[in-house]
Amino acid sequence: MAVFANYHAQLQTGHTGSIPEDSIEPLSGIPALDAVESTTEERREALARTVVLKLNGGLGTSMGMNGPKSLVPVRAGLTFLDIVVGQLRSVRKQFDVDLPLLLMNSFATQDATLAALERYPDLVVGDLPLDIVQNKEPKLTVDELAPVSWPADPDLEWCPPGHGDVYVSLFESGVLDQLRERGFEYLFLSNIDNLGAVVDPDIAAWLRAEQVPYTAEVCERTHNDRKGGHLAVRKSDGRIVLRDNGAVAPGEMDFFQDTELHSTFHTNNLWVSIERLHDRLTATGGVLGLPMIANHKTVDPTDKTSTPVIQIESAMGSAIEVFEGARAIMTPRRRFRPVKTTNELLLLQSDLYTLTDSFELEAQLEGEDPYVDLGPAYTFIDDFSARFAKGAPSLRDCTTLRLRGDITFGADVRCVADVDVVADHRSVVPDGAVLTGSGADVLEPAP
């Protein structure tokens, strides 16, 4: 409540939270993970004092689901949650450590997620919980900044406060104290839909050796990443700050998207010292002081004519500016494999990747993935699955796959070079077909 009141006061004074380009400098001199050297014992000892925390508050509404996005099947019938559990178990076995898994659920995802975890009774470590629950707050009217009223569905009057709430939830729930008392030193936080974010023993060992209070993982920025948030150095105090899309000052989007000027992007994989986080939250009464994000939406997100509202949010990655001595570390692209749409889901289901025995997604080719734009017929997971019921097409020789229309794929289809198919009626790509160009030579009418 104190955090919400603090942000509400900022809204009333017209605070925007923007970060002008002339107030920052590009972040440079970032150490690379590939250069980190640690012994097996140093890795094991560091992992034994690490807790894996996955953000699991999102519903799969953008994919047509009513439940947690983490329960979307990804490969071989395994969901995001199944793969994350498999990754964690593999690290436990390899290093012989009791590595805890902690989920931050929302009020909309907790029940279904915990029910899905019942098949993994070995996950529990001592008396530590498997989850904490994100707070909820009222959506605010734009004109009066008062809690909105929506009698048609009162649940829509409430919203989660963004993933920056993870720190407050840890503190208020008492779980942060539990972890500290049991000798855990670091939290590794990431999105549950980023299947590349496996807890890394070398980063864990590096943090302990260097006594780093907070570090953010970054990757080299490409043209496709230009809209993603990046880190920079604030001129006024030398602190590292996160500037995302919503913090760009008016007229400065070109600076923000300049991949040569700001050459890395923030992966939302981050590590934080439990002791330093506890000290800071204790001193401030739980108000960490993260920059505010004013997210403008409608009270019913499916109805653009419903009452305009503001959702007060914060980003967990913005906590980097709170910790003196916070650093960034350059990591390989394999640690950033997010799935936000069915476009990315198709990439991971194709022969571009395999799922290893340790449940890691392993790229089969070097270089960037092909560009995929499946179109509105594939937006929802049920429609997507029905159209690829016989499996994803081969994409190893593909550079672009763009579908405009309702097209169902047969088994063992191979996409080659640039594929751009326009179908005015329901169509089928037959089993074993090679799809290239417009696909006019292989496309058949649906029965």
Short mmCIF file of C-alpha atoms in Angstrom, two decimals:
data_model
loop_
_atom_site.label_atom_id
_atom_site.label_comp_id
_atom_site.label_asym_id
_atom_site.label_seq_id
_atom_site.Cartn_x
_atom_site.Cartn_y
_atom_site.Cartn_z
CA MET A 1 0.00 0.00 0.00
CA ALA A 2 2.88 2.36 0.76
CA VAL A 3 4.43 1.63 -2.65
CA PHE A 4 1.11 2.30 -4.39
CA ALA A 5 0.61 5.54 -2.45
CA ASN A 6 4.10 6.70 -3.42
CA TYR A 7 3.44 6.10 -7.12
CA HIS A 8 -0.03 7.67 -6.91
CA ALA A 9 1.53 10.83 -5.50
CA GLN A 10 3.95 10.90 -8.43
CA LEU A 11 1.03 10.63 -10.87
CA GLN A 12 -0.71 13.56 -9.21
CA THR A 13 2.33 15.76 -9.74
CA GLY A 14 2.53 14.83 -13.42
CA HIS A 15 5.66 12.71 -13.12
CA THR A 16 6.36 10.89 -16.40
CA GLY A 17 9.39 8.73 -15.57
CA SER A 18 11.10 9.54 -18.88
CA ILE A 19 14.88 9.29 -19.29
CA PRO A 20 16.15 11.92 -21.76
CA GLU A 21 19.07 10.95 -23.99
CA ASP A 22 21.21 13.86 -22.79
CA SER A 23 20.95 12.57 -19.20
CA ILE A 24 22.66 9.23 -19.93
CA GLU A 25 25.70 7.70 -21.56
CA PRO A 26 25.89 4.32 -23.32
CA LEU A 27 27.01 1.47 -21.06
CA SER A 28 30.43 0.11 -22.03
CA GLY A 29 33.15 -2.13 -20.64
CA ILE A 30 30.73 -4.94 -19.83
CA PRO A 31 32.45 -8.18 -18.72
CA ALA A 32 31.59 -11.26 -20.78
CA LEU A 33 30.31 -14.51 -19.31
CA ASP A 34 32.56 -16.44 -21.70
CA ALA A 35 35.59 -14.93 -19.93
CA VAL A 36 34.47 -15.99 -16.44
CA GLU A 37 36.53 -18.85 -14.99
CA SER A 38 35.49 -20.85 -11.94
CA THR A 39 36.16 -24.28 -10.52
CA THR A 40 33.59 -27.04 -10.17
CA GLU A 41 33.60 -26.58 -6.40
CA GLU A 42 33.12 -22.81 -6.71
CA ARG A 43 30.15 -23.42 -9.00
CA ARG A 44 28.63 -26.01 -6.68
CA GLU A 45 29.06 -23.82 -3.60
CA ALA A 46 27.53 -20.81 -5.38
CA LEU A 47 24.55 -22.81 -6.65
CA ALA A 48 23.98 -24.21 -3.16
CA ARG A 49 23.34 -20.62 -2.04
CA THR A 50 21.17 -19.59 -5.01
CA VAL A 51 17.38 -19.52 -5.40
CA VAL A 52 15.72 -19.64 -8.83
CA LEU A 53 12.72 -17.31 -9.05
CA LYS A 54 10.50 -17.36 -12.13
CA LEU A 55 7.90 -14.71 -12.95
CA ASN A 56 4.68 -16.62 -13.56
CA GLY A 57 1.96 -14.00 -13.23
CA GLY A 58 0.93 -13.83 -16.87
CA LEU A 59 -2.15 -15.35 -18.44
CA GLY A 60 -1.94 -16.64 -21.98
CA THR A 61 -4.66 -14.24 -23.13
CA SER A 62 -2.61 -13.07 -26.12
CA MET A 63 -2.63 -16.71 -27.25
CA GLY A 64 -6.32 -17.21 -26.52
CA MET A 65 -5.88 -18.93 -23.16
CA ASN A 66 -7.71 -18.30 -19.91
CA GLY A 67 -5.05 -19.90 -17.72
CA PRO A 68 -1.35 -19.39 -17.00
CA LYS A 69 0.85 -18.93 -20.04
CA SER A 70 3.35 -21.30 -18.44
CA LEU A 71 0.95 -24.18 -19.16
CA VAL A 72 1.18 -23.71 -22.94
CA PRO A 73 2.71 -26.82 -24.58
CA VAL A 74 6.08 -26.00 -26.16
CA ARG A 75 7.71 -29.24 -27.35
CA ALA A 76 6.77 -32.91 -27.14
CA GLY A 77 3.75 -32.06 -25.00
CA LEU A 78 5.93 -30.35 -22.39
CA THR A 79 4.84 -26.94 -21.14
CA PHE A 80 7.02 -23.98 -20.16
CA LEU A 81 6.57 -25.09 -16.55
CA ASP A 82 7.57 -28.70 -17.31
CA ILE A 83 10.73 -27.59 -19.11
CA VAL A 84 11.71 -25.16 -16.34
CA VAL A 85 11.27 -27.96 -13.77
CA GLY A 86 13.35 -30.28 -15.96
CA GLN A 87 16.13 -27.68 -16.21
CA LEU A 88 16.17 -27.18 -12.45
CA ARG A 89 16.24 -30.93 -11.71
CA SER A 90 19.12 -31.37 -14.14
CA VAL A 91 21.22 -28.68 -12.40
CA ARG A 92 20.39 -30.21 -9.03
CA LYS A 93 21.59 -33.62 -10.18
CA GLN A 94 24.72 -32.33 -11.93
CA PHE A 95 25.96 -30.32 -8.94
CA ASP A 96 24.31 -32.27 -6.10
CA VAL A 97 22.59 -29.20 -4.63
CA ASP A 98 19.11 -28.51 -3.24
CA LEU A 99 18.36 -25.66 -5.63
CA PRO A 100 14.97 -24.14 -4.69
CA LEU A 101 12.40 -23.07 -7.27
CA LEU A 102 10.19 -20.14 -6.35
CA LEU A 103 7.42 -18.83 -8.59
CA MET A 104 5.86 -15.39 -8.41
CA ASN A 105 2.25 -16.13 -9.29
CA SER A 106 -0.58 -13.66 -9.67
CA PHE A 107 -4.05 -13.99 -8.22
CA ALA A 108 -5.06 -15.35 -11.65
CA THR A 109 -2.34 -18.01 -12.05
CA GLN A 110 -1.69 -19.44 -8.59
CA ASP A 111 -4.28 -22.22 -8.34
CA ALA A 112 -3.72 -23.73 -11.79
CA THR A 113 0.07 -23.53 -11.49
CA LEU A 114 0.27 -25.17 -8.07
CA ALA A 115 -2.08 -27.90 -9.30
CA ALA A 116 0.27 -28.56 -12.24
CA LEU A 117 3.26 -28.74 -9.85
CA GLU A 118 1.66 -31.53 -7.81
CA ARG A 119 3.21 -34.03 -10.22
CA TYR A 120 6.66 -32.88 -9.01
CA PRO A 121 6.65 -33.55 -5.23
CA ASP A 122 10.48 -33.55 -5.16
CA LEU A 123 10.59 -29.82 -5.93
CA VAL A 124 9.97 -28.73 -2.35
CA VAL A 125 13.12 -27.81 -0.39
CA GLY A 126 12.59 -28.05 3.37
CA ASP A 127 9.79 -25.77 4.49
CA LEU A 128 10.28 -23.22 1.70
CA PRO A 129 7.14 -22.41 -0.31
CA LEU A 130 6.93 -22.98 -4.05
CA ASP A 131 5.42 -19.58 -4.69
CA ILE A 132 4.70 -16.07 -3.58
CA VAL A 133 1.67 -14.16 -4.84
CA GLN A 134 1.96 -10.85 -6.61
CA ASN A 135 -0.05 -7.99 -5.13
CA LYS A 136 -3.03 -6.43 -6.86
CA GLU A 137 -4.05 -2.80 -7.03
CA PRO A 138 -6.94 -0.71 -8.40
CA LYS A 139 -6.92 0.55 -11.95
CA LEU A 140 -7.27 4.34 -11.93
CA THR A 141 -9.48 6.64 -13.98
CA VAL A 142 -7.47 8.94 -16.20
CA ASP A 143 -9.33 12.13 -15.26
CA GLU A 144 -9.56 11.76 -11.46
CA LEU A 145 -6.88 9.14 -10.72
CA ALA A 146 -9.50 7.35 -8.61
CA PRO A 147 -10.24 3.61 -8.50
CA VAL A 148 -12.36 2.72 -11.52
CA SER A 149 -15.82 1.19 -11.12
CA TRP A 150 -16.85 -1.57 -13.54
CA PRO A 151 -20.00 -3.34 -12.29
CA ALA A 152 -20.16 -5.54 -15.40
CA ASP A 153 -17.09 -7.40 -14.14
CA PRO A 154 -15.66 -6.12 -10.83
CA ASP A 155 -12.57 -8.31 -11.23
CA LEU A 156 -11.51 -6.00 -14.07
CA GLU A 157 -11.26 -3.12 -11.60
CA TRP A 158 -8.00 -4.66 -10.36
CA CYS A 159 -4.62 -5.29 -11.95
CA PRO A 160 -1.16 -6.57 -11.02
CA PRO A 161 1.46 -3.85 -10.39
CA GLY A 162 4.10 -5.11 -12.85
CA HIS A 163 6.97 -7.48 -12.14
CA GLY A 164 8.80 -4.86 -10.08
CA ASP A 165 6.38 -5.97 -7.36
CA VAL A 166 8.47 -9.12 -6.90
CA TYR A 167 10.72 -7.42 -4.34
CA VAL A 168 7.81 -6.12 -2.27
CA SER A 169 6.05 -9.50 -2.41
CA LEU A 170 9.19 -11.31 -1.25
CA PHE A 171 9.60 -8.91 1.64
CA GLU A 172 5.98 -8.69 2.77
CA SER A 173 5.40 -12.46 2.54
CA GLY A 174 8.31 -13.20 4.87
CA VAL A 175 9.94 -15.44 2.26
CA LEU A 176 12.93 -13.11 1.90
CA ASP A 177 13.61 -13.53 5.63
CA GLN A 178 13.26 -17.32 5.29
CA LEU A 179 15.82 -17.48 2.50
CA ARG A 180 18.24 -15.23 4.36
CA GLU A 181 17.96 -17.26 7.58
CA ARG A 182 18.70 -20.48 5.68
CA GLY A 183 21.93 -19.11 4.25
CA PHE A 184 20.87 -18.40 0.68
CA GLU A 185 22.79 -15.50 -0.84
CA TYR A 186 21.46 -14.78 -4.34
CA LEU A 187 18.20 -14.78 -6.25
CA PHE A 188 18.23 -15.52 -9.98
CA LEU A 189 15.11 -13.96 -11.51
CA SER A 190 13.76 -14.41 -15.04
CA ASN A 191 10.56 -14.76 -17.04
CA ILE A 192 9.13 -18.27 -17.16
CA ASP A 193 8.58 -17.97 -20.92
CA ASN A 194 12.31 -17.41 -21.52
CA LEU A 195 13.48 -21.01 -21.81
CA GLY A 196 17.09 -19.91 -22.31
CA ALA A 197 17.23 -18.54 -18.77
CA VAL A 198 18.74 -21.59 -17.06
CA VAL A 199 20.51 -20.82 -13.78
CA ASP A 200 24.18 -20.42 -14.71
CA PRO A 201 26.82 -21.74 -12.28
CA ASP A 202 29.57 -19.49 -13.63
CA ILE A 203 27.52 -16.32 -13.10
CA ALA A 204 26.65 -17.52 -9.59
CA ALA A 205 30.33 -18.14 -8.80
CA TRP A 206 31.38 -14.79 -10.32
CA LEU A 207 28.86 -12.92 -8.17
CA ARG A 208 30.18 -14.53 -4.98
CA ALA A 209 33.82 -13.98 -5.89
CA GLU A 210 33.29 -10.31 -6.83
CA GLN A 211 30.67 -9.65 -4.13
CA VAL A 212 28.38 -8.06 -6.72
CA PRO A 213 25.09 -6.90 -5.13
CA TYR A 214 23.10 -6.94 -8.34
CA THR A 215 23.77 -7.83 -11.96
CA ALA A 216 21.70 -7.77 -15.14
CA GLU A 217 22.32 -10.03 -18.10
CA VAL A 218 22.56 -8.25 -21.45
CA CYS A 219 22.99 -9.47 -25.03
CA GLU A 220 24.28 -7.85 -28.18
CA ARG A 221 21.50 -5.82 -29.74
CA THR A 222 20.34 -6.50 -33.31
CA HIS A 223 17.80 -4.69 -35.46
CA ASN A 224 15.11 -7.04 -34.15
CA ASP A 225 15.89 -5.96 -30.57
CA ARG A 226 15.71 -2.22 -31.16
CA LYS A 227 12.40 -1.89 -29.30
CA GLY A 228 13.70 -3.70 -26.22
CA GLY A 229 14.94 -1.93 -23.11
CA HIS A 230 18.62 -1.20 -22.63
CA LEU A 231 20.94 -0.20 -19.82
CA ALA A 232 22.79 3.12 -19.70
CA VAL A 233 24.83 5.17 -17.23
CA ARG A 234 23.11 8.16 -15.62
CA LYS A 235 25.41 11.16 -15.85
CA SER A 236 24.27 12.77 -12.61
CA ASP A 237 25.45 9.98 -10.31
CA GLY A 238 27.12 7.27 -12.43
CA ARG A 239 24.41 4.71 -11.62
CA ILE A 240 23.35 2.16 -14.21
CA VAL A 241 19.69 2.63 -15.20
CA LEU A 242 17.20 0.70 -17.30
CA ARG A 243 15.50 2.64 -20.07
CA ASP A 244 12.64 0.81 -21.69
CA ASN A 245 10.20 1.89 -24.37
CA GLY A 246 7.91 3.65 -21.93
CA ALA A 247 10.75 5.78 -20.52
CA VAL A 248 11.78 7.35 -23.83
CA ALA A 249 11.41 11.12 -23.88
CA PRO A 250 9.15 12.58 -26.62
CA GLY A 251 10.94 12.81 -29.96
CA GLU A 252 13.88 10.61 -28.91
CA MET A 253 12.83 7.19 -30.18
CA ASP A 254 15.59 7.28 -32.82
CA PHE A 255 18.22 7.47 -30.05
CA PHE A 256 16.53 4.65 -28.16
CA GLN A 257 16.44 2.36 -31.22
CA ASP A 258 20.00 3.14 -32.37
CA THR A 259 21.70 -0.25 -32.03
CA GLU A 260 25.15 1.22 -32.60
CA LEU A 261 24.76 3.88 -29.92
CA HIS A 262 23.15 1.51 -27.40
CA SER A 263 24.62 -1.80 -28.49
CA THR A 264 23.18 -4.16 -25.88
CA PHE A 265 19.69 -4.94 -24.59
CA HIS A 266 18.35 -6.04 -21.22
CA THR A 267 17.23 -9.70 -21.18
CA ASN A 268 15.24 -9.46 -17.93
CA ASN A 269 17.51 -12.15 -16.48
CA LEU A 270 18.94 -10.69 -13.30
CA TRP A 271 20.64 -11.63 -10.06
CA VAL A 272 20.33 -9.87 -6.71
CA SER A 273 21.97 -10.29 -3.32
CA ILE A 274 19.40 -11.45 -0.78
CA GLU A 275 21.24 -9.70 2.05
CA ARG A 276 21.51 -6.37 0.21
CA LEU A 277 17.88 -6.54 -0.90
CA HIS A 278 16.77 -7.31 2.66
CA ASP A 279 18.80 -4.42 4.07
CA ARG A 280 17.40 -1.96 1.56
CA LEU A 281 13.77 -2.99 2.00
CA THR A 282 14.09 -3.00 5.78
CA ALA A 283 15.52 0.51 5.75
CA THR A 284 12.77 1.85 3.48
CA GLY A 285 9.79 -0.02 4.92
CA GLY A 286 9.42 -2.04 1.75
CA VAL A 287 9.44 0.93 -0.65
CA LEU A 288 12.36 0.14 -2.93
CA GLY A 289 11.85 3.29 -5.00
CA LEU A 290 11.70 1.81 -8.49
CA PRO A 291 10.81 4.19 -11.33
CA MET A 292 7.09 4.34 -11.99
CA ILE A 293 5.47 3.19 -15.25
CA ALA A 294 2.03 4.66 -16.07
CA ASN A 295 0.45 2.13 -18.41
CA HIS A 296 -2.56 3.52 -20.29
CA LYS A 297 -5.22 0.92 -21.11
CA THR A 298 -8.99 0.41 -21.01
CA VAL A 299 -10.67 -1.17 -17.99
CA ASP A 300 -11.77 -4.10 -20.19
CA PRO A 301 -8.71 -4.87 -22.32
CA THR A 302 -10.91 -6.66 -24.88
CA ASP A 303 -13.14 -3.59 -25.31
CA LYS A 304 -11.32 -0.52 -26.57
CA THR A 305 -14.45 1.59 -25.99
CA SER A 306 -14.53 0.86 -22.24
CA THR A 307 -13.33 3.38 -19.66
CA PRO A 308 -9.72 4.54 -20.15
CA VAL A 309 -7.57 3.70 -17.14
CA ILE A 310 -4.02 3.98 -15.84
CA GLN A 311 -2.30 0.92 -14.43
CA ILE A 312 0.60 1.85 -12.16
CA GLU A 313 3.49 -0.54 -12.77
CA SER A 314 7.21 -0.97 -12.20
CA ALA A 315 9.85 -3.16 -13.83
CA MET A 316 12.02 -5.47 -11.75
CA GLY A 317 15.02 -4.68 -13.95
CA SER A 318 14.91 -1.02 -12.97
CA ALA A 319 16.15 -2.03 -9.50
CA ILE A 320 19.67 -1.93 -10.94
CA GLU A 321 19.83 1.81 -10.14
CA VAL A 322 19.03 1.18 -6.46
CA PHE A 323 22.14 -0.87 -5.65
CA GLU A 324 25.54 0.75 -5.29
CA GLY A 325 28.05 -1.34 -7.24
CA ALA A 326 25.46 -2.97 -9.52
CA ARG A 327 26.91 -4.36 -12.74
CA ALA A 328 25.93 -5.93 -16.05
CA ILE A 329 27.32 -9.08 -17.66
CA MET A 330 27.36 -9.90 -21.38
CA THR A 331 25.77 -13.28 -22.04
CA PRO A 332 25.36 -15.38 -25.20
CA ARG A 333 22.14 -15.21 -27.18
CA ARG A 334 21.25 -18.74 -26.11
CA ARG A 335 20.21 -17.31 -22.73
CA PHE A 336 17.45 -15.29 -24.38
CA ARG A 337 14.77 -17.51 -25.93
CA PRO A 338 11.47 -15.77 -25.09
CA VAL A 339 8.10 -16.84 -26.46
CA LYS A 340 5.66 -13.93 -26.63
CA THR A 341 3.61 -15.04 -29.64
CA THR A 342 2.91 -18.15 -31.72
CA ASN A 343 5.55 -16.86 -34.17
CA GLU A 344 8.29 -17.60 -31.62
CA LEU A 345 6.54 -20.79 -30.54
CA LEU A 346 6.79 -22.18 -34.09
CA LEU A 347 10.53 -21.46 -34.15
CA LEU A 348 11.08 -23.47 -30.96
CA GLN A 349 8.92 -26.34 -32.20
CA SER A 350 10.78 -26.57 -35.50
CA ASP A 351 14.02 -28.36 -36.38
CA LEU A 352 15.95 -25.18 -35.61
CA TYR A 353 16.09 -26.43 -32.00
CA THR A 354 16.35 -29.64 -30.06
CA LEU A 355 15.51 -30.23 -26.42
CA THR A 356 18.53 -31.82 -24.74
CA ASP A 357 18.52 -34.41 -21.96
CA SER A 358 19.06 -31.51 -19.55
CA PHE A 359 15.94 -29.77 -20.95
CA GLU A 360 17.89 -26.97 -22.59
CA LEU A 361 16.87 -25.64 -26.00
CA GLU A 362 19.88 -26.11 -28.25
CA ALA A 363 20.09 -24.21 -31.55
CA GLN A 364 21.01 -26.40 -34.51
CA LEU A 365 22.30 -23.56 -36.68
CA GLU A 366 24.41 -20.48 -36.11
CA GLY A 367 23.12 -17.02 -36.87
CA GLU A 368 19.72 -15.39 -36.51
CA ASP A 369 16.48 -17.33 -36.70
CA PRO A 370 14.31 -16.77 -39.77
CA TYR A 371 11.69 -14.05 -39.61
CA VAL A 372 8.24 -15.56 -38.96
CA ASP A 373 4.87 -13.79 -39.33
CA LEU A 374 2.02 -16.29 -39.22
CA GLY A 375 -0.88 -13.84 -39.36
CA PRO A 376 -4.15 -13.63 -37.42
CA ALA A 377 -5.36 -17.17 -38.23
CA TYR A 378 -2.60 -18.53 -35.95
CA THR A 379 -2.73 -16.04 -33.07
CA PHE A 380 -4.57 -18.30 -30.63
CA ILE A 381 -2.91 -21.48 -29.43
CA ASP A 382 -5.82 -23.79 -30.35
CA ASP A 383 -5.93 -22.44 -33.92
CA PHE A 384 -2.15 -22.62 -34.16
CA SER A 385 -2.05 -26.21 -32.92
CA ALA A 386 -4.81 -27.31 -35.30
CA ARG A 387 -2.95 -25.90 -38.31
CA PHE A 388 0.33 -27.58 -37.30
CA ALA A 389 -1.22 -30.77 -35.90
CA LYS A 390 1.25 -32.90 -37.88
CA GLY A 391 4.25 -30.96 -36.62
CA ALA A 392 6.12 -27.77 -37.39
CA PRO A 393 7.66 -27.43 -40.85
CA SER A 394 11.42 -27.60 -41.33
CA LEU A 395 12.85 -24.09 -41.11
CA ARG A 396 16.56 -24.85 -41.45
CA ASP A 397 16.71 -23.55 -45.01
CA CYS A 398 14.20 -20.75 -44.48
CA THR A 399 14.95 -17.04 -44.19
CA THR A 400 11.38 -15.67 -44.07
CA LEU A 401 8.03 -17.34 -43.43
CA ARG A 402 5.02 -15.08 -43.89
CA LEU A 403 1.49 -16.52 -44.06
CA ARG A 404 -1.55 -14.48 -44.97
CA GLY A 405 -4.61 -16.66 -44.84
CA ASP A 406 -5.88 -19.89 -43.29
CA ILE A 407 -3.36 -22.58 -44.20
CA THR A 408 -2.98 -26.01 -42.61
CA PHE A 409 0.38 -27.75 -42.82
CA GLY A 410 0.84 -31.45 -43.49
CA ALA A 411 3.65 -33.63 -42.13
CA ASP A 412 7.30 -33.20 -43.11
CA VAL A 413 6.84 -29.88 -44.90
CA ARG A 414 10.05 -27.99 -45.66
CA CYS A 415 10.21 -24.20 -46.04
CA VAL A 416 13.02 -22.90 -48.24
CA ALA A 417 14.39 -19.35 -48.63
CA ASP A 418 11.73 -16.61 -48.58
CA VAL A 419 8.20 -17.94 -48.20
CA ASP A 420 5.32 -15.47 -48.54
CA VAL A 421 1.98 -17.20 -49.04
CA VAL A 422 -1.33 -15.43 -49.62
CA ALA A 423 -4.41 -17.68 -49.47
CA ASP A 424 -7.86 -16.27 -50.16
CA HIS A 425 -9.55 -19.45 -48.97
CA ARG A 426 -8.76 -22.29 -46.55
CA SER A 427 -5.81 -24.18 -47.94
CA VAL A 428 -3.51 -27.10 -47.20
CA VAL A 429 0.20 -27.69 -47.67
CA PRO A 430 0.34 -31.47 -48.38
CA ASP A 431 2.61 -33.94 -46.60
CA GLY A 432 6.23 -33.81 -47.72
CA ALA A 433 5.83 -30.58 -49.73
CA VAL A 434 8.63 -28.07 -50.26
CA LEU A 435 7.23 -24.59 -49.73
CA THR A 436 9.03 -21.65 -51.31
CA GLY A 437 8.09 -18.29 -52.78
CA SER A 438 4.33 -17.86 -52.98
CA GLY A 439 3.68 -21.60 -52.58
CA ALA A 440 1.38 -21.50 -55.60
CA ASP A 441 2.75 -24.77 -56.99
CA VAL A 442 2.00 -26.85 -53.86
CA LEU A 443 -0.92 -25.20 -52.10
CA GLU A 444 -4.18 -27.16 -52.30
CA PRO A 445 -7.76 -26.22 -51.33
CA ALA A 446 -8.82 -27.54 -47.94
CA PRO A 447 -11.35 -30.40 -48.13
#
